[in-house]
mmCIF file with all atom_site columns, C-alpha atoms in Angstrom:
data_model
loop_
_atom_site.group_PDB
_atom_site.id
_atom_site.type_symbol
_atom_site.label_atom_id
_atom_site.label_alt_id
_atom_site.label_comp_id
_atom_site.label_asym_id
_atom_site.label_entity_id
_atom_site.label_seq_id
_atom_site.pdbx_PDB_ins_code
_atom_site.Cartn_x
_atom_site.Cartn_y
_atom_site.Cartn_z
_atom_site.occupancy
_atom_site.B_iso_or_equiv
_atom_site.pdbx_formal_charge
_atom_site.auth_seq_id
_atom_site.auth_comp_id
_atom_site.auth_asym_id
_atom_site.auth_atom_id
_atom_site.pdbx_PDB_model_num
ATOM 1   C CA . MET A 1 1   ? 0.000   0.000   0.000   1.00 0.00 ? 73  MET A CA 1
ATOM 2   C CA . SER A 1 2   ? 1.516   3.314   -1.032  1.00 0.00 ? 74  SER A CA 1
ATOM 3   C CA . PRO A 1 3   ? 0.881   6.703   0.598   1.00 0.00 ? 75  PRO A CA 1
ATOM 4   C CA . SER A 1 4   ? -1.384  7.642   -2.329  1.00 0.00 ? 76  SER A CA 1
ATOM 5   C CA . ASP A 1 5   ? -3.635  4.586   -1.855  1.00 0.00 ? 77  ASP A CA 1
ATOM 6   C CA . PRO A 1 6   ? -6.992  5.262   -0.194  1.00 0.00 ? 78  PRO A CA 1
ATOM 7   C CA . ALA A 1 7   ? -7.403  4.211   3.421   1.00 0.00 ? 79  ALA A CA 1
ATOM 8   C CA . PRO A 1 8   ? -8.416  0.570   3.876   1.00 0.00 ? 80  PRO A CA 1
ATOM 9   C CA . PRO A 1 9   ? -11.926 -0.315  5.048   1.00 0.00 ? 81  PRO A CA 1
ATOM 10  C CA . SER A 1 10  ? -12.536 -0.098  8.773   1.00 0.00 ? 82  SER A CA 1
ATOM 11  C CA . GLY A 1 11  ? -10.948 -2.778  10.907  1.00 0.00 ? 83  GLY A CA 1
ATOM 12  C CA . PHE A 1 12  ? -8.043  -3.327  8.501   1.00 0.00 ? 84  PHE A CA 1
ATOM 13  C CA . ALA A 1 13  ? -5.269  -1.358  10.192  1.00 0.00 ? 85  ALA A CA 1
ATOM 14  C CA . ARG A 1 14  ? -3.867  -4.227  12.227  1.00 0.00 ? 86  ARG A CA 1
ATOM 15  C CA . HIS A 1 15  ? -4.115  -6.654  9.295   1.00 0.00 ? 87  HIS A CA 1
ATOM 16  C CA . LEU A 1 16  ? -2.288  -4.670  6.618   1.00 0.00 ? 88  LEU A CA 1
ATOM 17  C CA . PRO A 1 17  ? 0.888   -6.120  5.135   1.00 0.00 ? 89  PRO A CA 1
ATOM 18  C CA . ILE A 1 18  ? 4.066   -4.558  6.506   1.00 0.00 ? 90  ILE A CA 1
ATOM 19  C CA . ASN A 1 19  ? 6.762   -2.986  4.302   1.00 0.00 ? 91  ASN A CA 1
ATOM 20  C CA . GLY A 1 20  ? 4.975   -3.931  1.084   1.00 0.00 ? 92  GLY A CA 1
ATOM 21  C CA . GLU A 1 21  ? 5.147   -7.674  1.802   1.00 0.00 ? 93  GLU A CA 1
ATOM 22  C CA . GLU A 1 22  ? 2.405   -9.703  0.190   1.00 0.00 ? 94  GLU A CA 1
ATOM 23  C CA . HIS A 1 23  ? -0.183  -10.760 2.760   1.00 0.00 ? 95  HIS A CA 1
ATOM 24  C CA . TYR A 1 24  ? -0.476  -14.458 3.666   1.00 0.00 ? 96  TYR A CA 1
ATOM 25  C CA . GLY A 1 25  ? -4.039  -14.874 2.325   1.00 0.00 ? 97  GLY A CA 1
ATOM 26  C CA . VAL A 1 26  ? -3.250  -13.218 -1.012  1.00 0.00 ? 98  VAL A CA 1
ATOM 27  C CA . ARG A 1 27  ? -0.153  -15.377 -1.396  1.00 0.00 ? 99  ARG A CA 1
ATOM 28  C CA . ALA A 1 28  ? -1.821  -18.683 -0.376  1.00 0.00 ? 100 ALA A CA 1
ATOM 29  C CA . LEU A 1 29  ? -5.153  -18.455 -2.223  1.00 0.00 ? 101 LEU A CA 1
ATOM 30  C CA . PRO A 1 30  ? -3.907  -19.203 -5.783  1.00 0.00 ? 102 PRO A CA 1
ATOM 31  C CA . GLU A 1 31  ? -2.241  -22.408 -4.564  1.00 0.00 ? 103 GLU A CA 1
ATOM 32  C CA . LEU A 1 32  ? -5.404  -23.453 -2.733  1.00 0.00 ? 104 LEU A CA 1
ATOM 33  C CA . TYR A 1 33  ? -7.478  -22.948 -5.887  1.00 0.00 ? 105 TYR A CA 1
ATOM 34  C CA . LYS A 1 34  ? -5.103  -25.228 -7.792  1.00 0.00 ? 106 LYS A CA 1
ATOM 35  C CA . GLU A 1 35  ? -5.852  -27.960 -5.225  1.00 0.00 ? 107 GLU A CA 1
ATOM 36  C CA . TRP A 1 36  ? -9.600  -27.297 -5.109  1.00 0.00 ? 108 TRP A CA 1
ATOM 37  C CA . SER A 1 37  ? -10.054 -27.157 -8.894  1.00 0.00 ? 109 SER A CA 1
ATOM 38  C CA . THR A 1 38  ? -10.204 -30.936 -9.211  1.00 0.00 ? 110 THR A CA 1
ATOM 39  C CA . SER A 1 39  ? -12.929 -31.737 -6.682  1.00 0.00 ? 111 SER A CA 1
ATOM 40  C CA . GLY A 1 40  ? -15.980 -30.510 -4.823  1.00 0.00 ? 112 GLY A CA 1
ATOM 41  C CA . MET A 1 41  ? -18.021 -27.439 -5.617  1.00 0.00 ? 113 MET A CA 1
ATOM 42  C CA . VAL A 1 42  ? -15.085 -25.534 -7.113  1.00 0.00 ? 114 VAL A CA 1
ATOM 43  C CA . ALA A 1 43  ? -14.738 -28.243 -9.762  1.00 0.00 ? 115 ALA A CA 1
ATOM 44  C CA . ASN A 1 44  ? -18.522 -28.599 -10.162 1.00 0.00 ? 116 ASN A CA 1
ATOM 45  C CA . ILE A 1 45  ? -19.036 -25.006 -11.259 1.00 0.00 ? 117 ILE A CA 1
ATOM 46  C CA . GLY A 1 46  ? -15.641 -24.680 -12.925 1.00 0.00 ? 118 GLY A CA 1
ATOM 47  C CA . THR A 1 47  ? -14.489 -21.885 -10.660 1.00 0.00 ? 119 THR A CA 1
ATOM 48  C CA . ARG A 1 48  ? -11.320 -20.089 -11.673 1.00 0.00 ? 120 ARG A CA 1
ATOM 49  C CA . LEU A 1 49  ? -9.491  -17.413 -9.693  1.00 0.00 ? 121 LEU A CA 1
ATOM 50  C CA . VAL A 1 50  ? -9.115  -14.468 -12.092 1.00 0.00 ? 122 VAL A CA 1
ATOM 51  C CA . GLU A 1 51  ? -7.785  -11.668 -9.855  1.00 0.00 ? 123 GLU A CA 1
ATOM 52  C CA . VAL A 1 52  ? -6.761  -11.577 -6.208  1.00 0.00 ? 124 VAL A CA 1
ATOM 53  C CA . ASP A 1 53  ? -5.614  -8.702  -4.038  1.00 0.00 ? 125 ASP A CA 1
ATOM 54  C CA . TYR A 1 54  ? -5.849  -7.725  -0.400  1.00 0.00 ? 126 TYR A CA 1
ATOM 55  C CA . GLY A 1 55  ? -9.580  -7.425  0.361   1.00 0.00 ? 127 GLY A CA 1
ATOM 56  C CA . LYS A 1 56  ? -10.833 -7.963  -3.184  1.00 0.00 ? 128 LYS A CA 1
ATOM 57  C CA . LEU A 1 57  ? -10.997 -10.676 -5.822  1.00 0.00 ? 129 LEU A CA 1
ATOM 58  C CA . VAL A 1 58  ? -12.663 -11.848 -9.009  1.00 0.00 ? 130 VAL A CA 1
ATOM 59  C CA . LEU A 1 59  ? -13.804 -15.439 -9.632  1.00 0.00 ? 131 LEU A CA 1
ATOM 60  C CA . GLU A 1 60  ? -15.222 -16.925 -12.794 1.00 0.00 ? 132 GLU A CA 1
ATOM 61  C CA . GLY A 1 61  ? -17.521 -19.927 -13.031 1.00 0.00 ? 133 GLY A CA 1
ATOM 62  C CA . THR A 1 62  ? -18.850 -21.841 -16.019 1.00 0.00 ? 134 THR A CA 1
ATOM 63  C CA . MET A 1 63  ? -22.452 -22.944 -15.672 1.00 0.00 ? 135 MET A CA 1
ATOM 64  C CA . THR A 1 64  ? -24.010 -25.470 -18.022 1.00 0.00 ? 136 THR A CA 1
ATOM 65  C CA . ALA A 1 65  ? -27.695 -26.099 -18.661 1.00 0.00 ? 137 ALA A CA 1
ATOM 66  C CA . GLU A 1 66  ? -27.167 -29.823 -18.000 1.00 0.00 ? 138 GLU A CA 1
ATOM 67  C CA . SER A 1 67  ? -25.423 -29.459 -14.624 1.00 0.00 ? 139 SER A CA 1
ATOM 68  C CA . HIS A 1 68  ? -26.589 -26.108 -13.257 1.00 0.00 ? 140 HIS A CA 1
ATOM 69  C CA . GLY A 1 69  ? -29.784 -25.124 -14.989 1.00 0.00 ? 141 GLY A CA 1
ATOM 70  C CA . PHE A 1 70  ? -33.201 -26.054 -16.164 1.00 0.00 ? 142 PHE A CA 1
ATOM 71  C CA . PRO A 1 71  ? -35.342 -25.332 -19.231 1.00 0.00 ? 143 PRO A CA 1
ATOM 72  C CA . THR A 1 72  ? -37.904 -22.538 -19.397 1.00 0.00 ? 144 THR A CA 1
ATOM 73  C CA . SER A 1 73  ? -40.182 -21.307 -22.173 1.00 0.00 ? 145 SER A CA 1
ATOM 74  C CA . ARG A 1 74  ? -37.514 -18.639 -22.893 1.00 0.00 ? 146 ARG A CA 1
ATOM 75  C CA . GLY A 1 75  ? -34.597 -21.062 -22.937 1.00 0.00 ? 147 GLY A CA 1
ATOM 76  C CA . PRO A 1 76  ? -32.444 -22.566 -20.200 1.00 0.00 ? 148 PRO A CA 1
ATOM 77  C CA . ILE A 1 77  ? -31.500 -20.573 -17.098 1.00 0.00 ? 149 ILE A CA 1
ATOM 78  C CA . VAL A 1 78  ? -29.027 -21.228 -14.290 1.00 0.00 ? 150 VAL A CA 1
ATOM 79  C CA . HIS A 1 79  ? -30.402 -22.488 -10.971 1.00 0.00 ? 151 HIS A CA 1
ATOM 80  C CA . GLY A 1 80  ? -30.198 -19.903 -8.181  1.00 0.00 ? 152 GLY A CA 1
ATOM 81  C CA . GLY A 1 81  ? -28.341 -22.385 -5.994  1.00 0.00 ? 153 GLY A CA 1
ATOM 82  C CA . ALA A 1 82  ? -25.463 -22.508 -8.492  1.00 0.00 ? 154 ALA A CA 1
ATOM 83  C CA . ILE A 1 83  ? -25.317 -18.704 -8.567  1.00 0.00 ? 155 ILE A CA 1
ATOM 84  C CA . ALA A 1 84  ? -25.385 -18.610 -4.753  1.00 0.00 ? 156 ALA A CA 1
ATOM 85  C CA . THR A 1 85  ? -22.554 -21.154 -4.661  1.00 0.00 ? 157 THR A CA 1
ATOM 86  C CA . LEU A 1 86  ? -20.362 -18.967 -6.873  1.00 0.00 ? 158 LEU A CA 1
ATOM 87  C CA . ALA A 1 87  ? -21.168 -15.920 -4.719  1.00 0.00 ? 159 ALA A CA 1
ATOM 88  C CA . ASP A 1 88  ? -20.437 -17.849 -1.512  1.00 0.00 ? 160 ASP A CA 1
ATOM 89  C CA . GLU A 1 89  ? -17.090 -19.068 -2.875  1.00 0.00 ? 161 GLU A CA 1
ATOM 90  C CA . ALA A 1 90  ? -16.162 -15.499 -3.796  1.00 0.00 ? 162 ALA A CA 1
ATOM 91  C CA . LEU A 1 91  ? -17.189 -14.134 -0.389  1.00 0.00 ? 163 LEU A CA 1
ATOM 92  C CA . ALA A 1 92  ? -15.338 -16.762 1.666   1.00 0.00 ? 164 ALA A CA 1
ATOM 93  C CA . SER A 1 93  ? -12.315 -16.456 -0.627  1.00 0.00 ? 165 SER A CA 1
ATOM 94  C CA . VAL A 1 94  ? -12.142 -12.668 -0.420  1.00 0.00 ? 166 VAL A CA 1
ATOM 95  C CA . ALA A 1 95  ? -12.284 -12.929 3.372   1.00 0.00 ? 167 ALA A CA 1
ATOM 96  C CA . PHE A 1 96  ? -9.353  -15.350 3.133   1.00 0.00 ? 168 PHE A CA 1
ATOM 97  C CA . THR A 1 97  ? -7.275  -12.652 1.397   1.00 0.00 ? 169 THR A CA 1
ATOM 98  C CA . VAL A 1 98  ? -7.149  -10.783 4.720   1.00 0.00 ? 170 VAL A CA 1
ATOM 99  C CA . ALA A 1 99  ? -6.770  -13.914 6.899   1.00 0.00 ? 171 ALA A CA 1
ATOM 100 C CA . GLU A 1 100 ? -3.780  -14.402 9.143   1.00 0.00 ? 172 GLU A CA 1
ATOM 101 C CA . GLU A 1 101 ? -1.615  -17.481 8.740   1.00 0.00 ? 173 GLU A CA 1
ATOM 102 C CA . GLY A 1 102 ? -3.297  -20.410 10.497  1.00 0.00 ? 174 GLY A CA 1
ATOM 103 C CA . GLU A 1 103 ? -6.834  -19.081 9.904   1.00 0.00 ? 175 GLU A CA 1
ATOM 104 C CA . THR A 1 104 ? -9.385  -20.410 7.472   1.00 0.00 ? 176 THR A CA 1
ATOM 105 C CA . THR A 1 105 ? -12.798 -19.005 6.563   1.00 0.00 ? 177 THR A CA 1
ATOM 106 C CA . VAL A 1 106 ? -16.335 -20.353 6.910   1.00 0.00 ? 178 VAL A CA 1
ATOM 107 C CA . THR A 1 107 ? -19.602 -18.681 5.986   1.00 0.00 ? 179 THR A CA 1
ATOM 108 C CA . ALA A 1 108 ? -21.627 -17.715 9.056   1.00 0.00 ? 180 ALA A CA 1
ATOM 109 C CA . ASP A 1 109 ? -24.407 -15.845 7.233   1.00 0.00 ? 181 ASP A CA 1
ATOM 110 C CA . LEU A 1 110 ? -25.220 -15.418 3.532   1.00 0.00 ? 182 LEU A CA 1
ATOM 111 C CA . LYS A 1 111 ? -27.830 -13.176 1.960   1.00 0.00 ? 183 LYS A CA 1
ATOM 112 C CA . ILE A 1 112 ? -28.399 -13.024 -1.772  1.00 0.00 ? 184 ILE A CA 1
ATOM 113 C CA . ASP A 1 113 ? -30.678 -10.973 -3.993  1.00 0.00 ? 185 ASP A CA 1
ATOM 114 C CA . PHE A 1 114 ? -31.374 -12.431 -7.434  1.00 0.00 ? 186 PHE A CA 1
ATOM 115 C CA . LEU A 1 115 ? -31.926 -9.525  -9.816  1.00 0.00 ? 187 LEU A CA 1
ATOM 116 C CA . ARG A 1 116 ? -32.477 -11.366 -13.101 1.00 0.00 ? 188 ARG A CA 1
ATOM 117 C CA . PRO A 1 117 ? -32.119 -14.875 -14.532 1.00 0.00 ? 189 PRO A CA 1
ATOM 118 C CA . ALA A 1 118 ? -28.676 -15.986 -15.686 1.00 0.00 ? 190 ALA A CA 1
ATOM 119 C CA . LYS A 1 119 ? -28.160 -18.000 -18.837 1.00 0.00 ? 191 LYS A CA 1
ATOM 120 C CA . PRO A 1 120 ? -25.771 -20.945 -18.949 1.00 0.00 ? 192 PRO A CA 1
ATOM 121 C CA . GLY A 1 121 ? -22.214 -19.859 -19.654 1.00 0.00 ? 193 GLY A CA 1
ATOM 122 C CA . ARG A 1 122 ? -19.576 -17.774 -17.935 1.00 0.00 ? 194 ARG A CA 1
ATOM 123 C CA . LEU A 1 123 ? -20.503 -15.918 -14.735 1.00 0.00 ? 195 LEU A CA 1
ATOM 124 C CA . VAL A 1 124 ? -18.141 -13.547 -12.931 1.00 0.00 ? 196 VAL A CA 1
ATOM 125 C CA . ALA A 1 125 ? -18.211 -12.870 -9.185  1.00 0.00 ? 197 ALA A CA 1
ATOM 126 C CA . ARG A 1 126 ? -16.523 -9.702  -7.864  1.00 0.00 ? 198 ARG A CA 1
ATOM 127 C CA . ALA A 1 127 ? -16.091 -9.593  -4.093  1.00 0.00 ? 199 ALA A CA 1
ATOM 128 C CA . THR A 1 128 ? -14.723 -7.149  -1.515  1.00 0.00 ? 200 THR A CA 1
ATOM 129 C CA . VAL A 1 129 ? -14.180 -7.121  2.222   1.00 0.00 ? 201 VAL A CA 1
ATOM 130 C CA . ARG A 1 130 ? -16.016 -4.170  3.778   1.00 0.00 ? 202 ARG A CA 1
ATOM 131 C CA . HIS A 1 131 ? -14.881 -4.661  7.398   1.00 0.00 ? 203 HIS A CA 1
ATOM 132 C CA . ARG A 1 132 ? -12.739 -7.111  9.368   1.00 0.00 ? 204 ARG A CA 1
ATOM 133 C CA . THR A 1 133 ? -12.813 -7.748  13.099  1.00 0.00 ? 205 THR A CA 1
ATOM 134 C CA . ARG A 1 134 ? -10.707 -10.263 14.983  1.00 0.00 ? 206 ARG A CA 1
ATOM 135 C CA . ARG A 1 135 ? -13.088 -13.133 14.216  1.00 0.00 ? 207 ARG A CA 1
ATOM 136 C CA . LEU A 1 136 ? -15.390 -11.921 11.424  1.00 0.00 ? 208 LEU A CA 1
ATOM 137 C CA . ALA A 1 137 ? -15.292 -10.339 7.979   1.00 0.00 ? 209 ALA A CA 1
ATOM 138 C CA . PHE A 1 138 ? -18.224 -8.510  6.431   1.00 0.00 ? 210 PHE A CA 1
ATOM 139 C CA . CYS A 1 139 ? -18.100 -8.971  2.668   1.00 0.00 ? 211 CYS A CA 1
ATOM 140 C CA . GLU A 1 140 ? -20.141 -8.168  -0.423  1.00 0.00 ? 212 GLU A CA 1
ATOM 141 C CA . ALA A 1 141 ? -20.187 -9.496  -3.983  1.00 0.00 ? 213 ALA A CA 1
ATOM 142 C CA . THR A 1 142 ? -21.895 -9.156  -7.318  1.00 0.00 ? 214 THR A CA 1
ATOM 143 C CA . VAL A 1 143 ? -22.400 -11.956 -9.826  1.00 0.00 ? 215 VAL A CA 1
ATOM 144 C CA . GLU A 1 144 ? -22.350 -10.726 -13.411 1.00 0.00 ? 216 GLU A CA 1
ATOM 145 C CA . GLN A 1 145 ? -22.948 -12.100 -16.871 1.00 0.00 ? 217 GLN A CA 1
ATOM 146 C CA . GLY A 1 146 ? -22.141 -10.622 -20.246 1.00 0.00 ? 218 GLY A CA 1
ATOM 147 C CA . ARG A 1 147 ? -21.195 -6.971  -20.288 1.00 0.00 ? 219 ARG A CA 1
ATOM 148 C CA . SER A 1 148 ? -21.271 -6.495  -16.527 1.00 0.00 ? 220 SER A CA 1
ATOM 149 C CA . GLU A 1 149 ? -24.988 -7.292  -16.300 1.00 0.00 ? 221 GLU A CA 1
ATOM 150 C CA . ILE A 1 150 ? -25.508 -7.957  -12.596 1.00 0.00 ? 222 ILE A CA 1
ATOM 151 C CA . VAL A 1 151 ? -27.634 -11.065 -12.023 1.00 0.00 ? 223 VAL A CA 1
ATOM 152 C CA . ALA A 1 152 ? -27.205 -11.231 -8.224  1.00 0.00 ? 224 ALA A CA 1
ATOM 153 C CA . GLU A 1 153 ? -25.868 -9.266  -5.262  1.00 0.00 ? 225 GLU A CA 1
ATOM 154 C CA . ALA A 1 154 ? -24.711 -11.006 -2.095  1.00 0.00 ? 226 ALA A CA 1
ATOM 155 C CA . ARG A 1 155 ? -23.528 -10.127 1.401   1.00 0.00 ? 227 ARG A CA 1
ATOM 156 C CA . ALA A 1 156 ? -21.956 -12.438 3.918   1.00 0.00 ? 228 ALA A CA 1
ATOM 157 C CA . VAL A 1 157 ? -20.538 -12.599 7.387   1.00 0.00 ? 229 VAL A CA 1
ATOM 158 C CA . ILE A 1 158 ? -17.486 -14.833 7.210   1.00 0.00 ? 230 ILE A CA 1
ATOM 159 C CA . ALA A 1 159 ? -15.991 -16.320 10.378  1.00 0.00 ? 231 ALA A CA 1
ATOM 160 C CA . TYR A 1 160 ? -12.292 -16.988 10.915  1.00 0.00 ? 232 TYR A CA 1
ATOM 161 C CA . VAL A 1 161 ? -11.434 -20.307 12.536  1.00 0.00 ? 233 VAL A CA 1
ATOM 162 C CA . ARG A 1 162 ? -8.063  -21.798 13.350  1.00 0.00 ? 234 ARG A CA 1
ATOM 163 C CA . ALA A 1 163 ? -7.079  -24.289 10.656  1.00 0.00 ? 235 ALA A CA 1
#
């Protein structure tokens, strides 16, 4: 963080990297995604880590009509549960970017607003940490399709637990 950077969100002062060193969570997350990409929900929705920084990240998921959707009279749409899964992954992962070594993240509360149907294909989740306390992070995310068309907005309280 340089002197010209804006102040971090509240609660971040004690968690900021020192002397420009990359923070543990930012450094560790890409390696974790390599492990996760072959199994579980990350593999199921084809999640890929696109961008990661301290307190913010971008994930991409590929939803198919066969695995994540259902037919409608206007063509197939993606099930809301698949969209919520992508949002939840983004929210827990962005909280991990500000985690201390030895901490992992779990979702304590998730709220999602579905704004419009999503079609099968590539969805992008953009997430940020709004506030961090010793044990919790308050995060928000959007899930977008196409030219930044927001299909869902989500907020979560993410808890830090010792790994």
